[in-house]
Coordinates of C-alpha atoms and ligand atoms in Angstrom, one line a residue:
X216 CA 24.8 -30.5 1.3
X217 CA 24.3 -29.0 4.8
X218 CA 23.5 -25.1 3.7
X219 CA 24.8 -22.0 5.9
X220 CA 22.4 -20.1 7.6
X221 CA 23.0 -16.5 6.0
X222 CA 23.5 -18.1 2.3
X223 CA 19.5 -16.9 1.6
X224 CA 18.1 -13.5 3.0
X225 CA 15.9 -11.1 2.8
X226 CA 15.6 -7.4 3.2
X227 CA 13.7 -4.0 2.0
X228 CA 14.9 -0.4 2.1
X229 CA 14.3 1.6 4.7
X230 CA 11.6 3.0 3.9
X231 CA 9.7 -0.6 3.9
X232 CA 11.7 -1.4 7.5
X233 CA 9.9 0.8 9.7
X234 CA 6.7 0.8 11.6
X235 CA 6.3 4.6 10.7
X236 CA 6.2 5.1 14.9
X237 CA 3.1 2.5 14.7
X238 CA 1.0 4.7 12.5
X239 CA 0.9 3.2 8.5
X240 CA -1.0 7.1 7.8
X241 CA 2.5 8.0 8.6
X242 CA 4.0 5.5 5.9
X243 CA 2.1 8.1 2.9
X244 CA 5.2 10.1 4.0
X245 CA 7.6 7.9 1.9
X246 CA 5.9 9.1 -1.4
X247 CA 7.2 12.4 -1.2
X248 CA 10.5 13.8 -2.3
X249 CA 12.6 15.5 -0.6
X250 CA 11.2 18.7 0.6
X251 CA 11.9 21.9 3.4
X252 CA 12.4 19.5 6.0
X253 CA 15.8 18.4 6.7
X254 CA 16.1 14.6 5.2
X255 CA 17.5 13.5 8.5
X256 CA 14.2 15.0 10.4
X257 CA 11.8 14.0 7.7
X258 CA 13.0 10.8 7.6
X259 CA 13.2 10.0 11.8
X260 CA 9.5 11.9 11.6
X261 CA 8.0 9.7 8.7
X262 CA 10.2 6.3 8.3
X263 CA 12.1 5.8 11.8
X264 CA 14.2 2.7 11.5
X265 CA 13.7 0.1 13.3
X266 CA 16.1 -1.4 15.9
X267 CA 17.7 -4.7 15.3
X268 CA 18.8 -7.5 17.6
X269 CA 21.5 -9.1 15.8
X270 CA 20.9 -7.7 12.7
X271 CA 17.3 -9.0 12.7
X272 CA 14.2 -6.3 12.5
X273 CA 11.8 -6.7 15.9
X274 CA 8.7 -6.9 12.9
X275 CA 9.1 -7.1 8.9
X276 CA 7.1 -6.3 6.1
X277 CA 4.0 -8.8 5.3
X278 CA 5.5 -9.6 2.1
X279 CA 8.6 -10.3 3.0
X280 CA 7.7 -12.5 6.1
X281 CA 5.3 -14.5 3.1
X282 CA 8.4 -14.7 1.2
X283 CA 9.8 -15.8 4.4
X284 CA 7.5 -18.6 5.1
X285 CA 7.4 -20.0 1.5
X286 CA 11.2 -20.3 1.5
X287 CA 11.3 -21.9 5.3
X288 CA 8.7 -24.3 3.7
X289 CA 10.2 -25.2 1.3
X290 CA 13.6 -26.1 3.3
X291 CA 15.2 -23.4 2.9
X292 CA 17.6 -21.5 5.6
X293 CA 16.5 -18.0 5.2
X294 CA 16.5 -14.7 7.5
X295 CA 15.0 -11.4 7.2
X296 CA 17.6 -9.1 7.5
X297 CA 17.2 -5.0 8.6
X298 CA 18.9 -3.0 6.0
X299 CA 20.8 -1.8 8.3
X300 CA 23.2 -5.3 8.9
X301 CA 23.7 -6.2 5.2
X302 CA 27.5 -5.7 6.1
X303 CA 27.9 -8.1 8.5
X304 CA 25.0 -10.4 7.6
X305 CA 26.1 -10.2 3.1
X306 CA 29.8 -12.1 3.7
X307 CA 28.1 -15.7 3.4
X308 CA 25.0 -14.7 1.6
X309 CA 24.1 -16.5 -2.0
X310 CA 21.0 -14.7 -3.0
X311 CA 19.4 -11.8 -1.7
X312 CA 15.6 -11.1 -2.2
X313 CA 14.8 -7.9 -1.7
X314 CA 10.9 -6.6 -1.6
X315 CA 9.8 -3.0 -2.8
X316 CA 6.4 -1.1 -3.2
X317 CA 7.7 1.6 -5.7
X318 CA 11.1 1.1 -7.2
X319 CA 11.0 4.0 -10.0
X320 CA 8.2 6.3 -8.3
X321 CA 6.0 5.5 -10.9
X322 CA 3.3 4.1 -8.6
X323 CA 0.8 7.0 -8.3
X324 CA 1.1 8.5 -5.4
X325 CA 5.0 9.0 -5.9
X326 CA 4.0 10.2 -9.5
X327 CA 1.7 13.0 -8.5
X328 CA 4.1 14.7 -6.3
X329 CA 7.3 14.1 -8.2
X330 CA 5.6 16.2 -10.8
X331 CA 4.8 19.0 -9.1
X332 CA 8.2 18.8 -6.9
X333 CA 10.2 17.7 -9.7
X334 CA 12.4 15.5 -7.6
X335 CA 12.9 11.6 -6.7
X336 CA 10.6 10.7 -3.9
X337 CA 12.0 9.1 -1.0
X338 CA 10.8 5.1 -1.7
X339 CA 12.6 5.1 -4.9
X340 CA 15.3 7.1 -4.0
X341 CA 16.4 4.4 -0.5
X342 CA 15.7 1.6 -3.0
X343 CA 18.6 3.0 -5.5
X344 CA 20.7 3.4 -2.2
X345 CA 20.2 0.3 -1.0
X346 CA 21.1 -1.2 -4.6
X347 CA 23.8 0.7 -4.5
X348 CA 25.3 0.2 -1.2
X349 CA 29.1 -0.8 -1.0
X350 CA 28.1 -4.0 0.5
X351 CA 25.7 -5.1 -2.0
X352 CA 28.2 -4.0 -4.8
X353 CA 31.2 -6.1 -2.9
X354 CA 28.8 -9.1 -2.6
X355 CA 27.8 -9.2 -6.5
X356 CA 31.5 -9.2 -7.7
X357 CA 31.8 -12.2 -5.1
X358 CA 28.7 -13.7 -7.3
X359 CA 25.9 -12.7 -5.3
X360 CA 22.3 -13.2 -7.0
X361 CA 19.4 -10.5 -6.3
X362 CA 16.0 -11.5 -6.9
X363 CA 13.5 -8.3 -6.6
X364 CA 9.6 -8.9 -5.9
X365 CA 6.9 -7.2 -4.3
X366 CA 3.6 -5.0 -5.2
X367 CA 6.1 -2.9 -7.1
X368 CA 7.7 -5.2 -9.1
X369 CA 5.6 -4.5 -12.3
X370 CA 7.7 -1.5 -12.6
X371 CA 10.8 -3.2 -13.6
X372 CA 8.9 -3.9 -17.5
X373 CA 9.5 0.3 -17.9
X374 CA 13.1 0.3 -16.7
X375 CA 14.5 -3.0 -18.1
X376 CA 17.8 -1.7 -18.8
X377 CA 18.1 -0.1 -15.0
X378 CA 17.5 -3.6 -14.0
X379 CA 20.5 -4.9 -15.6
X380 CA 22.7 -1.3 -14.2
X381 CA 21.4 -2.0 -10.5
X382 CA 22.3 -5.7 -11.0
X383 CA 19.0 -7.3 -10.1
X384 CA 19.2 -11.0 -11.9
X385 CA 15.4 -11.4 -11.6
X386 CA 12.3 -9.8 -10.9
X387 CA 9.0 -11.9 -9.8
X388 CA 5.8 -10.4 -10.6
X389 CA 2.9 -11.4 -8.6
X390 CA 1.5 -13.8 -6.4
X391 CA 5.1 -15.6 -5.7
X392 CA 4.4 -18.5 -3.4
X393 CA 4.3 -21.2 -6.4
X394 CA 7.3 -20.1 -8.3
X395 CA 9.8 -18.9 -5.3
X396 CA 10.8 -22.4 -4.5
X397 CA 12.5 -22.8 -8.1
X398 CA 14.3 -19.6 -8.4
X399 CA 16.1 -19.4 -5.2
X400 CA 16.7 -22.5 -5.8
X401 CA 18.4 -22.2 -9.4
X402 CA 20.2 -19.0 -7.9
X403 CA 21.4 -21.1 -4.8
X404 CA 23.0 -23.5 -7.4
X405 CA 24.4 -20.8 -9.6
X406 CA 21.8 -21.5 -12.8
X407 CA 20.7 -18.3 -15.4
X408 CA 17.6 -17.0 -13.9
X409 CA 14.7 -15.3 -16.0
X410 CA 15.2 -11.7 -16.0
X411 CA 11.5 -11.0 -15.4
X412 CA 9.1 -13.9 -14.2
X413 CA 5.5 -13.0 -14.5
X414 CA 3.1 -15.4 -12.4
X415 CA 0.8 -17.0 -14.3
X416 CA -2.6 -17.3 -13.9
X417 CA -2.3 -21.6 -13.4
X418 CA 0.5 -20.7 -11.3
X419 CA -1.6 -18.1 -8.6
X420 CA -1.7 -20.3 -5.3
X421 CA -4.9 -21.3 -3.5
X422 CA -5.1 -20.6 -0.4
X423 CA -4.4 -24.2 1.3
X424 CA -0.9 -23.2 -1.1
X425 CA -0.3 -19.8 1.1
X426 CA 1.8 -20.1 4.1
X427 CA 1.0 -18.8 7.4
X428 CA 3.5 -16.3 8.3
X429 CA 6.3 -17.3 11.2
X430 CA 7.7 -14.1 12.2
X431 CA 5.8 -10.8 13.2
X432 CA 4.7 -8.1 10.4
X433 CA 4.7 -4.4 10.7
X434 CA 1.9 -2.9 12.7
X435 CA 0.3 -6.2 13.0
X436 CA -0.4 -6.1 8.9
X437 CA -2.8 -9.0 8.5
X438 CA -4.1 -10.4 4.8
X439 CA -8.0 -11.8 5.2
X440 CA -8.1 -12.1 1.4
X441 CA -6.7 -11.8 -1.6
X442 CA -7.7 -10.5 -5.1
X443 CA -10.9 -8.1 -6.0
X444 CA -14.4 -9.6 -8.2
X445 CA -15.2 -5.8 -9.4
X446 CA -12.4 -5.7 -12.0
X447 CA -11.6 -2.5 -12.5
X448 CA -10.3 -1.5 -15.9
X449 CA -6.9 0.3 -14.4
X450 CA -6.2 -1.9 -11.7
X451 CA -3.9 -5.0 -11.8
X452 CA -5.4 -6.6 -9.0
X453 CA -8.3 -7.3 -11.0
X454 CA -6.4 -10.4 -12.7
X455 CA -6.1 -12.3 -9.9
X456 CA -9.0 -14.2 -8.5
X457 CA -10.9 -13.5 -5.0
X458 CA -9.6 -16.1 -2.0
X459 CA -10.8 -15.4 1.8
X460 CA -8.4 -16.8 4.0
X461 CA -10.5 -19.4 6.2
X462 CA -10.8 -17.2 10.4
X463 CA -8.6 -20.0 11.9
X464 CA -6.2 -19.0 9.5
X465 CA -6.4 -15.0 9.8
X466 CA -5.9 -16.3 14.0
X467 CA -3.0 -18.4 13.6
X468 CA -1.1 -15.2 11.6
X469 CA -2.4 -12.9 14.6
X470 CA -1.0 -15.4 17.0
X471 CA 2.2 -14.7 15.4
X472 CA 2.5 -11.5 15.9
X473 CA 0.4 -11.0 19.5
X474 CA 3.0 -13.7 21.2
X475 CA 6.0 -12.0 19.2
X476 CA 5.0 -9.0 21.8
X477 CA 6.1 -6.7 19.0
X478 CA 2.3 -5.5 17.8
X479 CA -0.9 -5.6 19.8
X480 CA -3.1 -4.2 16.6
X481 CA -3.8 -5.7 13.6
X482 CA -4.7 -3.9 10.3
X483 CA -6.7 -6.2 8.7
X484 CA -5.8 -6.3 4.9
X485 CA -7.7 -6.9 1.2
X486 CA -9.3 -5.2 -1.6
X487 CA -12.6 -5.0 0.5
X488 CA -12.8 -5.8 3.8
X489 CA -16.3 -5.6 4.0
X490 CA -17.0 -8.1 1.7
X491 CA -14.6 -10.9 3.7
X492 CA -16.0 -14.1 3.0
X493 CA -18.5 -13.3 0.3
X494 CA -19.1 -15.1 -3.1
X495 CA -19.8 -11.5 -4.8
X496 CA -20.5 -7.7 -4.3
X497 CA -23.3 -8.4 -1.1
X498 CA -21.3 -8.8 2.1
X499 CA -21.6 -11.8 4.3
X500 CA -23.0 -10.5 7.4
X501 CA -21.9 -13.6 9.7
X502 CA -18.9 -14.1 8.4
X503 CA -17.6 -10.2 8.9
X504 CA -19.3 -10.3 12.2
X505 CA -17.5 -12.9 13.2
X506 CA -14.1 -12.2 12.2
X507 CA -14.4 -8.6 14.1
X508 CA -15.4 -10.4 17.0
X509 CA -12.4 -12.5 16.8
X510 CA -10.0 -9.8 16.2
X511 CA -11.3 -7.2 18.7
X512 CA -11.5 -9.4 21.5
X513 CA -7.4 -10.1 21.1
X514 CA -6.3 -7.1 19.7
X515 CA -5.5 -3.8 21.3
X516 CA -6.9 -2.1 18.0
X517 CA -8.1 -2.7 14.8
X518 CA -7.3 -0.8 11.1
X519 CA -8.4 -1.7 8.1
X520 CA -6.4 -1.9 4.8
X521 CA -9.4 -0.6 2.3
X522 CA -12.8 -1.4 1.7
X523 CA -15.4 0.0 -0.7
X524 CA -18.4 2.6 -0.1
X525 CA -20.8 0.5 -2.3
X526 CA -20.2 -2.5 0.1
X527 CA -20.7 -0.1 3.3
X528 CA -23.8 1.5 1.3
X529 CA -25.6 -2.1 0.7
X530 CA -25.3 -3.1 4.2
X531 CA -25.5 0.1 6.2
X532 CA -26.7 -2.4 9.3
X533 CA -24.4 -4.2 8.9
X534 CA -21.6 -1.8 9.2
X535 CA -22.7 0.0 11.9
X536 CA -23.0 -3.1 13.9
X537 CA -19.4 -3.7 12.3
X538 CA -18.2 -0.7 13.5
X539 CA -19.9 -0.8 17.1
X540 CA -17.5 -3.8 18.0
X541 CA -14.5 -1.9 16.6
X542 CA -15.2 1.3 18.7
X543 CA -15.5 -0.7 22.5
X544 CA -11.7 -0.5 21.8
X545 CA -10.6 2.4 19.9
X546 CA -12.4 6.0 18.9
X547 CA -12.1 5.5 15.3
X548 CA -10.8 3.6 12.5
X549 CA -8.8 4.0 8.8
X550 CA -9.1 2.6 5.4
X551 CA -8.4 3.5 2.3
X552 CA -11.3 4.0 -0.2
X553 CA -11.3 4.1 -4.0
X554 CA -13.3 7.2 -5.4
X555 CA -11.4 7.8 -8.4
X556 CA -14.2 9.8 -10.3
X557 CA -17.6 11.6 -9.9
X558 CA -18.4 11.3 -13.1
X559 CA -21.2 7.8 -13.5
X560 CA -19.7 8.3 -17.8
X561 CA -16.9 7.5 -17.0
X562 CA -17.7 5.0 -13.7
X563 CA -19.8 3.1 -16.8
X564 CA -16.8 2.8 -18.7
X565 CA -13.8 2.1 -16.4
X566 CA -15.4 0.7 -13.8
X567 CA -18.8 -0.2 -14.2
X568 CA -18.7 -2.9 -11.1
X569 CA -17.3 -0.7 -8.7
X570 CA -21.3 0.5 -7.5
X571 CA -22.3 -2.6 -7.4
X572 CA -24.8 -3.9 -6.0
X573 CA -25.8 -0.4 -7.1
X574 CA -25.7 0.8 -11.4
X575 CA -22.7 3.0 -12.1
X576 CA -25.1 5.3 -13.1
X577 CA -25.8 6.4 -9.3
X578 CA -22.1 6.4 -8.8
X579 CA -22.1 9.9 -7.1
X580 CA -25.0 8.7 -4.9
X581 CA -22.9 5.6 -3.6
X582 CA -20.3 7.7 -3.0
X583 CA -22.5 10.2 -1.0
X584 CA -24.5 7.9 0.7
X585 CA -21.5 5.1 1.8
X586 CA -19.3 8.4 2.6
X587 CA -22.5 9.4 4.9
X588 CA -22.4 6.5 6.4
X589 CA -18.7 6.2 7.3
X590 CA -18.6 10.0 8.7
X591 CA -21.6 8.3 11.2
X592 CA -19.8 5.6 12.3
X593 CA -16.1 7.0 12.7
X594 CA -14.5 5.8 10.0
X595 CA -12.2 8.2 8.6
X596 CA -11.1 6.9 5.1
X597 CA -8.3 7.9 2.9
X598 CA -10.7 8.3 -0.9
X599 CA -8.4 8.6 -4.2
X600 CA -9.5 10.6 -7.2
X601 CA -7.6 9.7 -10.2
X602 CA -6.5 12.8 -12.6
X603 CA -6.8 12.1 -16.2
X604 CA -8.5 9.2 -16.8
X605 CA -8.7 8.2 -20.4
X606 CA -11.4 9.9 -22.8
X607 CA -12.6 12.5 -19.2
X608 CA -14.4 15.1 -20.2
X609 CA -14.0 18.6 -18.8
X610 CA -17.7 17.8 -18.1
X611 CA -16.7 14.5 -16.2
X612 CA -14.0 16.6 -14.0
X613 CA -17.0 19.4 -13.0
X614 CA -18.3 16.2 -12.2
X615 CA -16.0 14.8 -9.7
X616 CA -15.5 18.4 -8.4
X617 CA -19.3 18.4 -7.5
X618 CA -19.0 15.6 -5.6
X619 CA -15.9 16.4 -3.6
X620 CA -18.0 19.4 -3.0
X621 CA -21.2 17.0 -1.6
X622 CA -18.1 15.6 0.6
X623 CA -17.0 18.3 2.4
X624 CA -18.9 17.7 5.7
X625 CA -17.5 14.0 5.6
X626 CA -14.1 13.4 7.7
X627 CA -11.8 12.0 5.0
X628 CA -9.0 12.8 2.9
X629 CA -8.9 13.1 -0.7
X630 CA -6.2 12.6 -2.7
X631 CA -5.9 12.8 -5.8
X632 CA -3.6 10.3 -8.5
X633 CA -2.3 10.8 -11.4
X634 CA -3.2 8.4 -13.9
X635 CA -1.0 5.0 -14.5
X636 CA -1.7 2.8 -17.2
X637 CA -1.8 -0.3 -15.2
X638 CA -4.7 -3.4 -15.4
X639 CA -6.3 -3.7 -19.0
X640 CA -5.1 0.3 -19.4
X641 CA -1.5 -0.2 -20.2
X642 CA -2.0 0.2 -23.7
X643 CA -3.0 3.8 -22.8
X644 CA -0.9 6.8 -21.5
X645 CA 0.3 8.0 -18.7
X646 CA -0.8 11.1 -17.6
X647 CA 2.1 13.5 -16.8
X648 CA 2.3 17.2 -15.5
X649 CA 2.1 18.5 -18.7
X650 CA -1.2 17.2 -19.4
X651 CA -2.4 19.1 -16.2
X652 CA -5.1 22.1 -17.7
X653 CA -7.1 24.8 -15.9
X654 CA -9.4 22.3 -14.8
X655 CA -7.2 19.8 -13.4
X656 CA -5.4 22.1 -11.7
X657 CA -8.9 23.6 -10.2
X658 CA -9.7 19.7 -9.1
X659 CA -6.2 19.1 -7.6
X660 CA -6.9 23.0 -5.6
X661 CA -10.1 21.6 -4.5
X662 CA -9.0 18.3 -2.6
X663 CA -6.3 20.0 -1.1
X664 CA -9.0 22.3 0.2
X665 CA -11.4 19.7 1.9
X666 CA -7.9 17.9 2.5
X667 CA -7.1 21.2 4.9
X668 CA -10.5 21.8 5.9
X669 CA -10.3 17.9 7.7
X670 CA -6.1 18.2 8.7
X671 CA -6.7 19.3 12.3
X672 CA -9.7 16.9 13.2
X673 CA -7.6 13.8 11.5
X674 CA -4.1 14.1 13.0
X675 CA -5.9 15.1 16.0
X676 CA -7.6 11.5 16.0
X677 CA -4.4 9.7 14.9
X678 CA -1.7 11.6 16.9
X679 CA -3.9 11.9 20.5
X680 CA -1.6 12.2 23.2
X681 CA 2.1 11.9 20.4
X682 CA 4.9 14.2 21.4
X683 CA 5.0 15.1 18.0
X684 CA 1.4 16.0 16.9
X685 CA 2.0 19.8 17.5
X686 CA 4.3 19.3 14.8
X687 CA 2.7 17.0 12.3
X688 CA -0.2 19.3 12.4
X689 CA 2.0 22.0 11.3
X690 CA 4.3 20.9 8.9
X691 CA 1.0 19.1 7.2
X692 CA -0.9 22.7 6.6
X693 CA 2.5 24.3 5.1
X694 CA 2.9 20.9 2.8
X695 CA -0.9 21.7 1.8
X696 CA -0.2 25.3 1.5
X697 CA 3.2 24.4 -0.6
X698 CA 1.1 21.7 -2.5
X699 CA -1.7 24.5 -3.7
X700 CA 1.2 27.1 -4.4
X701 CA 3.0 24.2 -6.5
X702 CA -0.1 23.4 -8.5
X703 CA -0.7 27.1 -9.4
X704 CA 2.8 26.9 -11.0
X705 CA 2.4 24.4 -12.9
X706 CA 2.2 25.8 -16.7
Ligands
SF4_955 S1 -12.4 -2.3 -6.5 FE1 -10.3 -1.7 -6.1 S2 -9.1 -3.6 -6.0 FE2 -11.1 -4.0 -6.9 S3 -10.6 -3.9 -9.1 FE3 -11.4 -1.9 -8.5 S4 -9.6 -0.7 -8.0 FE4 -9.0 -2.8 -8.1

């Protein structure tokens, strides 16, 4: 039967369809709520949509465009829509997949402010919308199927019956590429679908199983890897097994999006960047050499998704050379780094392989020492603390409040998470604003502190030469200021 072309699309709410004015620091912004900006302001500043050319985004998320290739693979006629066009684009559509990060704010970032603002943050909040948009709600009557996935679909197991109000008929969980094939297909032919499909472990593609992508990603958002060998007790990517996409690979995905003439950067993405193409915790010095090489000399700049300070603190030659390639094109670079405690107790417990090569018992001195190193070589990471981790001490919070104090000469911000019960944790709880005590409260003070202390030097890094820098500096010290006052509240 010869298909129509708009019978399968994707989307994501606006928050996901933006390029965040080609600054993913800027993306952060979606985890608020609603605050004393004006939405309309806050949302152009943080989450600008993007334009469309016939109802199709310039640039989607990575995800999505994965989604996107599996499906085209598999024979499918599929296009990634922009929120924005579901109207037009919805009238001869079957199924619509839909990717999200944080569907219920309960992703920690989200969770930590919407406790102290007491309000929906903006992610969850544009998801609901979109759900709940006339033309989705025309399209179901008419039989339309919705299949939900992305890193936030976990979610969906605390809100079961909101799945069945919003009218989602499935949710994937996890690495999708083997199972997305079967679903859109049942939906396409009007069979039951699973209401929550969890990827097993037999069913976790290899990656000869992972599609290049065929359309451009946001901000040039490139995966060199996927899954994490330190296995973290509350984590989820833990479960899946480490794969390191082969460098012709990693340039036939950048070749994608340089000749799309959308992005000229690429934010390299996985767990650990500086472990890309190693068997264990050591990182492979030729192979990260080489893939740097590769990506500088195309790129206009380079980002990198996260990476850990006990990989940067085995190899501190290694990252400097690393870095010295990075820096002939740019001043500095991002990543997101995991700190989560200063206490080596609890590191022993939780996370015992997160020093590694190092013992968990000088945890603090990794920290220190990989922090050190970064500061050095112009790597300005984003470091998370986690707030109430289970069986922490008071002792184990003085802790991780001596080390943010050993930090404070080190360009970084920290910020701190409330606990989710997610990885081997789930079985514990979830730590809520009335669990914060005296301490916590001192601990959350203190990272907004070296946060404010390093405000000016960072957006004057990220924003050199932005119309709207002036501003961002400004509303960021009255959200700090606001963020202290809120914490002080809190009874
Ligand atoms: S190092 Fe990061 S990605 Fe790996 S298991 Fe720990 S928290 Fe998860």
């Amino acid at each position: 039967m010869q298909r129509k072309e708009n019978e399968v699309l994707l989307t994501a709410d606006r928050t996901l369809m933006s390029d965040y004015h080609h600054n993913e620091f800027l993306g952060f912004g979606t985890c608020a709520p609603p605050n004393f900006i004006p939405e309309w302001l806050y949302s152009y500043l943080f989450f600008p949509q993007l334009e469309t050319k016939k109802g199709l985004p310039p640039t989607a998320p990575y995800g999505l465009r994965k989604t996107e290739a599996q499906l085209i693979k598999e024979g499918f006629r599929v296009n990634t829509i922009s929120p924005k066009s579901l109207k037009k684009s919805l009238k001869d559509a079957k199924v619509l997949g839909i990717h999200t990060m944080d569907p219920f704010g309960l992703g920690p970032a989200s969770t930590t402010l919407a406790a102290l603002f007491k309000k929906e943050p903006y992610l969850s909040k544009h998801f609901h919308n979109l759900l709940q948009s006339p033309e989705i709600l025309r399209a179901k009557q008419n039989g339309l199927k919705i299949i939900v996935g992305g890193p936030g679909a976990w979610q969906f197991q605390y809100r079961e019956d909101q799945q069945k109000q919003m009218g989602i008929d499935c949710v994937v969980e996890g690495e999708g590429e083997n199972v997305l094939g079967k679903l859109f297909r049942a939906a396409l032919e009007g069979q039951e679908l699973p209401s929550h499909y969890e990827v097993g472990m037999v069913e976790v593609p290899t990656i000869n199983e992972i599609p290049d992508i065929q359309g451009p990603s946001i901000n040039g958002l490139q995966e060199i890897g996927r899954g994490c060998c330190r296995g973290c007790q509350f984590c989820n990517v833990t479960m899946r097994p480490l794969r390191w996409y082969p460098l012709e690979k990693i340039e036939r995905e950048l070749n994608v999006n340089l000749d799309s003439g959308k992005c000229g950067g690429a934010c390299l993405h996985s767990e650990d960047v500086m472990l890309y193409g190693s068997k264990n915790t050591i990182p492979n010095d030729e192979k990260l050499l080489k893939l740097h090489e590769m990506v500088v000399k195309r790129c206009d700049g380079i980002s990198w998704s996260h990476c850990s300070l006990a990989a940067i603190a085995a190899a501190p030659k290694l990252f400097h050379e690393v870095s010295e390639i990075i820096l002939t094109k740019q001043s500095w670079w991002g990543a997101e780094i995991g700190i989560e405690t200063g206490s080596s107790a609890i590191a022993k417990k939780i996370m015992p392989a997160k020093a590694h090569p190092f013992s968990a018992d000088n945890w603090h001195d990794v920290v220190v020492d990989g922090m050190g190193l970064a500061h050095d070589s112009m790597l300005a990471p984003a470091c998370t603390i986690i707030v109430g981790l289970p069986e922490e001490t008071e002792e184990d919070i003085t802790k991780t409040m001596d080390l943010i104090d050993d930090l404070k000469d080190m360009r970084s911000l920290i910020v701190p998470l409330f606990f989710v019960p997610l990885g081997h944790l789930t079985s514990k709880d979830w730590f809520t604003r009335t669990n914060l005590n005296s301490r916590h409260r001192e601990l959350l003070i203190k990272c907004a502190e070296h946060d404010f202390r390093w405000t000016d030097n960072l957006l004057d890094l990220s924003f050199q030469g932005k119309w709207y820098s002036p501003f961002m500096k400004n509303f960021y010290r009255a959200f700090t200021g606001i963020m202290k006052r809120k914490v002080q509240e809190v009874k």
